[in-house]
Structures are given as structure tokens and as C-alpha cells.
């Protein structure tokens, strides 16, 4: 739990540092100087690219925080050496979902054996393992996507998150080359980015609080 929160705080600090850099570069006549005294002015295109890149950092923060929150639950289950019947039903369903890929991808002649193998794992005395599987995270997280993840695991969902949809869309457009960095960054102002950042922080802060409350109340255990 402490590691989860510490990692989140570190990533938030990175975002704040980047905003500070953009603010400096966005000043009229901003320039960089090297050790030899050479000055380099910041062009309009460079400023646009930096602003658009902010969407990549924000999306990285969102997805990493959601995944790390779920991983912290897995770590607690592993640390307590819990078995299939020790965890709540929501998590049992997630565990079975994590095995679906191995069932779907195996040859037809091996389906029965594969399902039986997972069934034995579920009912025997071995400790439960989720690996790196996080249900509902597929590289396209919006606010509703985060809430769906919370619902799957029984975590208290977070409200609002109005900016996450546009962050996801802009991130995907950049990642897949559908739009250039200068196209996406051309209409952005530094104050707008600061406002977006603050709203995203509020949303994720609550998610972190909810995950930690989930862990503190042992909500992953079967009552």
C-alpha cells in the first residue's frame, strides 16, 4: 500500500516538473543556453510538441496508477498466502477471466484438460496467483473505464473524470500517428494544461484513497 502511494506521488511530481518546464518554454522570447554561452530560441513548433506530449505523460499516469492499484491488491493476497476460497467473489471471477486467454488459445483437443487444470488450481490448497493480468485495462482508459475496473474488483468508484476521455483520444492519436504533435498542441495553452492536470490529480487522488481503504478494510477477503 505504501509502495503504491509512493509510486503515485513520484509520478505526480514528474507531471508537475513537466508543467513547470512548459511554463518556462511558453514565455515570450524563451530560450535555452548551453555551457558555451550559445542561445537557442524556442520555436512555435517546439512549444506545440511539448504541449501535446503532455497528453502522453498524463495518460501514462492514469493507466499506471490504475494498474498499480490493482497490483497492490494482488500483492496483499500473495503476502497473506490466500487461496481461491479465501478471496471475495469479484476477485474469483477476475481470476477465472485471467485464465481465459490460455483456454481460448489452446488447441481444441486440449480445452478440457486446460479447463480442468485451472479448476484443480482453484479448489486445491495452493495460493492464488493473478500474474500481471488487470481486468478492464486495455490501453484505452477513460473515466468510465476506470469505474468499470473499480466495479470488477469491488472498489468504490470515482466520480467525474471529465478530462480522461479527451486525454485517451489525444494519446491514441499521437501513439498511432493519426495526428501530429503540432496539430494537437497548436490550440493548447499552459493554463489549460494546468487545469486539466489538477482535475486529473483530483480524480486519481480519490482512486488511490479508495484502493487504500479497500486494502485497509480487507475488502478482498471472503467474509
mmCIF file of C-alpha atoms in Angstrom, residues 27-146:
data_model
loop_
_atom_site.group_PDB
_atom_site.id
_atom_site.type_symbol
_atom_site.label_atom_id
_atom_site.label_comp_id
_atom_site.label_asym_id
_atom_site.label_seq_id
_atom_site.Cartn_x
_atom_site.Cartn_y
_atom_site.Cartn_z
ATOM 1 C CA UNK A 27 7.243 32.639 -22.079
ATOM 2 C CA UNK A 28 7.730 35.197 -24.847
ATOM 3 C CA UNK A 29 11.319 35.078 -26.082
ATOM 4 C CA UNK A 30 12.124 31.913 -24.117
ATOM 5 C CA UNK A 31 15.479 30.425 -24.993
ATOM 6 C CA UNK A 32 17.935 27.761 -23.903
ATOM 7 C CA UNK A 33 21.610 28.376 -23.256
ATOM 8 C CA UNK A 34 24.447 25.859 -23.274
ATOM 9 C CA UNK A 35 27.682 25.897 -21.280
ATOM 10 C CA UNK A 36 29.470 27.733 -24.095
ATOM 11 C CA UNK A 37 27.025 30.617 -23.977
ATOM 12 C CA UNK A 38 25.131 29.681 -27.136
ATOM 13 C CA UNK A 39 21.455 30.633 -27.052
ATOM 14 C CA UNK A 40 18.645 28.702 -28.710
ATOM 15 C CA UNK A 41 15.214 30.245 -29.070
ATOM 16 C CA UNK A 42 12.136 28.058 -28.589
ATOM 17 C CA UNK A 43 10.132 27.891 -31.809
ATOM 18 C CA UNK A 44 6.335 27.748 -32.013
ATOM 19 C CA UNK A 45 6.528 24.178 -33.306
ATOM 20 C CA UNK A 46 8.721 23.076 -30.397
ATOM 21 C CA UNK A 47 6.272 24.633 -27.942
ATOM 22 C CA UNK A 48 3.325 22.823 -29.597
ATOM 23 C CA UNK A 49 5.152 19.481 -29.483
ATOM 24 C CA UNK A 50 5.905 19.902 -25.788
ATOM 25 C CA UNK A 51 2.279 20.727 -25.002
ATOM 26 C CA UNK A 52 0.941 17.767 -26.979
ATOM 27 C CA UNK A 53 3.429 15.454 -25.267
ATOM 28 C CA UNK A 54 1.737 16.350 -22.008
ATOM 29 C CA UNK A 55 -1.158 14.060 -23.012
ATOM 30 C CA UNK A 56 1.236 11.120 -23.193
ATOM 31 C CA UNK A 57 2.514 11.804 -19.686
ATOM 32 C CA UNK A 58 -0.983 12.208 -18.303
ATOM 33 C CA UNK A 59 -2.266 9.003 -19.870
ATOM 34 C CA UNK A 60 0.789 7.160 -18.598
ATOM 35 C CA UNK A 61 -0.015 8.417 -15.093
ATOM 36 C CA UNK A 62 -3.651 7.340 -15.372
ATOM 37 C CA UNK A 63 -3.030 3.819 -16.643
ATOM 38 C CA UNK A 64 -0.038 3.195 -14.376
ATOM 39 C CA UNK A 65 -1.973 4.336 -11.300
ATOM 40 C CA UNK A 66 -4.972 2.144 -12.072
ATOM 41 C CA UNK A 67 -2.772 -0.888 -12.758
ATOM 42 C CA UNK A 68 -0.569 -0.302 -9.716
ATOM 43 C CA UNK A 69 -3.648 -0.028 -7.528
ATOM 44 C CA UNK A 70 -4.864 -3.434 -8.674
ATOM 45 C CA UNK A 71 -1.372 -4.906 -8.380
ATOM 46 C CA UNK A 72 -1.254 -3.728 -4.757
ATOM 47 C CA UNK A 73 -4.353 -5.851 -4.133
ATOM 48 C CA UNK A 74 -2.686 -8.852 -5.768
ATOM 49 C CA UNK A 75 0.417 -8.272 -3.640
ATOM 50 C CA UNK A 76 -1.657 -8.245 -0.455
ATOM 51 C CA UNK A 77 -3.367 -11.500 -1.447
ATOM 52 C CA UNK A 78 0.024 -13.054 -2.173
ATOM 53 C CA UNK A 79 1.575 -11.768 1.061
ATOM 54 C CA UNK A 80 -1.280 -13.274 3.063
ATOM 55 C CA UNK A 81 -0.990 -16.533 1.105
ATOM 56 C CA UNK A 82 -4.721 -16.541 0.383
ATOM 57 C CA UNK A 83 -6.387 -19.331 -1.561
ATOM 58 C CA UNK A 84 -9.220 -19.235 -4.084
ATOM 59 C CA UNK A 85 -11.979 -19.663 -1.497
ATOM 60 C CA UNK A 86 -10.408 -17.014 0.759
ATOM 61 C CA UNK A 87 -10.984 -14.159 -1.695
ATOM 62 C CA UNK A 88 -14.259 -12.439 -2.495
ATOM 63 C CA UNK A 89 -16.378 -13.495 -5.443
ATOM 64 C CA UNK A 90 -15.470 -10.435 -7.546
ATOM 65 C CA UNK A 91 -11.816 -11.467 -7.414
ATOM 66 C CA UNK A 92 -12.610 -15.109 -8.121
ATOM 67 C CA UNK A 93 -14.287 -14.007 -11.357
ATOM 68 C CA UNK A 94 -11.260 -11.882 -12.232
ATOM 69 C CA UNK A 95 -9.003 -14.889 -11.611
ATOM 70 C CA UNK A 96 -11.061 -17.032 -13.996
ATOM 71 C CA UNK A 97 -11.018 -14.210 -16.533
ATOM 72 C CA UNK A 98 -7.218 -14.151 -16.288
ATOM 73 C CA UNK A 99 -7.198 -17.786 -17.373
ATOM 74 C CA UNK A 100 -9.490 -17.271 -20.368
ATOM 75 C CA UNK A 101 -6.644 -16.473 -22.772
ATOM 76 C CA UNK A 102 -4.938 -19.797 -22.109
ATOM 77 C CA UNK A 103 -8.252 -21.591 -22.641
ATOM 78 C CA UNK A 104 -9.145 -19.752 -25.858
ATOM 79 C CA UNK A 105 -5.688 -20.084 -27.391
ATOM 80 C CA UNK A 106 -5.138 -23.770 -26.676
ATOM 81 C CA UNK A 107 -5.909 -26.429 -29.316
ATOM 82 C CA UNK A 108 -9.467 -27.765 -29.288
ATOM 83 C CA UNK A 109 -8.218 -31.174 -28.197
ATOM 84 C CA UNK A 110 -6.669 -29.617 -25.066
ATOM 85 C CA UNK A 111 -9.553 -27.410 -23.922
ATOM 86 C CA UNK A 112 -10.961 -29.920 -21.447
ATOM 87 C CA UNK A 113 -7.541 -30.604 -19.939
ATOM 88 C CA UNK A 114 -6.745 -26.887 -19.685
ATOM 89 C CA UNK A 115 -10.052 -26.031 -18.005
ATOM 90 C CA UNK A 116 -9.644 -28.971 -15.645
ATOM 91 C CA UNK A 117 -6.128 -27.821 -14.745
ATOM 92 C CA UNK A 118 -7.406 -24.360 -13.802
ATOM 93 C CA UNK A 119 -10.288 -25.912 -11.891
ATOM 94 C CA UNK A 120 -7.867 -28.001 -9.848
ATOM 95 C CA UNK A 121 -5.812 -24.882 -9.121
ATOM 96 C CA UNK A 122 -8.966 -23.189 -7.850
ATOM 97 C CA UNK A 123 -10.093 -25.948 -5.496
ATOM 98 C CA UNK A 124 -6.805 -27.233 -4.152
ATOM 99 C CA UNK A 125 -4.810 -25.703 -1.328
ATOM 100 C CA UNK A 126 -2.342 -23.731 -3.440
ATOM 101 C CA UNK A 127 -2.135 -19.948 -3.103
ATOM 102 C CA UNK A 128 -3.943 -17.861 -5.695
ATOM 103 C CA UNK A 129 -1.912 -16.116 -8.427
ATOM 104 C CA UNK A 130 -3.134 -13.394 -10.800
ATOM 105 C CA UNK A 131 0.151 -12.612 -12.536
ATOM 106 C CA UNK A 132 0.113 -9.217 -14.304
ATOM 107 C CA UNK A 133 -3.488 -9.524 -15.513
ATOM 108 C CA UNK A 134 -5.670 -6.483 -14.767
ATOM 109 C CA UNK A 135 -9.272 -6.847 -15.865
ATOM 110 C CA UNK A 136 -10.600 -3.912 -17.884
ATOM 111 C CA UNK A 137 -7.266 -2.258 -18.760
ATOM 112 C CA UNK A 138 -6.525 -2.386 -22.474
ATOM 113 C CA UNK A 139 -4.717 0.865 -23.316
ATOM 114 C CA UNK A 140 -7.943 2.856 -23.697
ATOM 115 C CA UNK A 141 -8.816 4.023 -20.201
ATOM 116 C CA UNK A 142 -11.434 6.727 -19.830
ATOM 117 C CA UNK A 143 -13.170 7.729 -16.600
ATOM 118 C CA UNK A 144 -15.894 5.178 -17.325
ATOM 119 C CA UNK A 145 -13.163 2.606 -17.973
ATOM 120 C CA UNK A 146 -11.640 3.292 -14.566
#
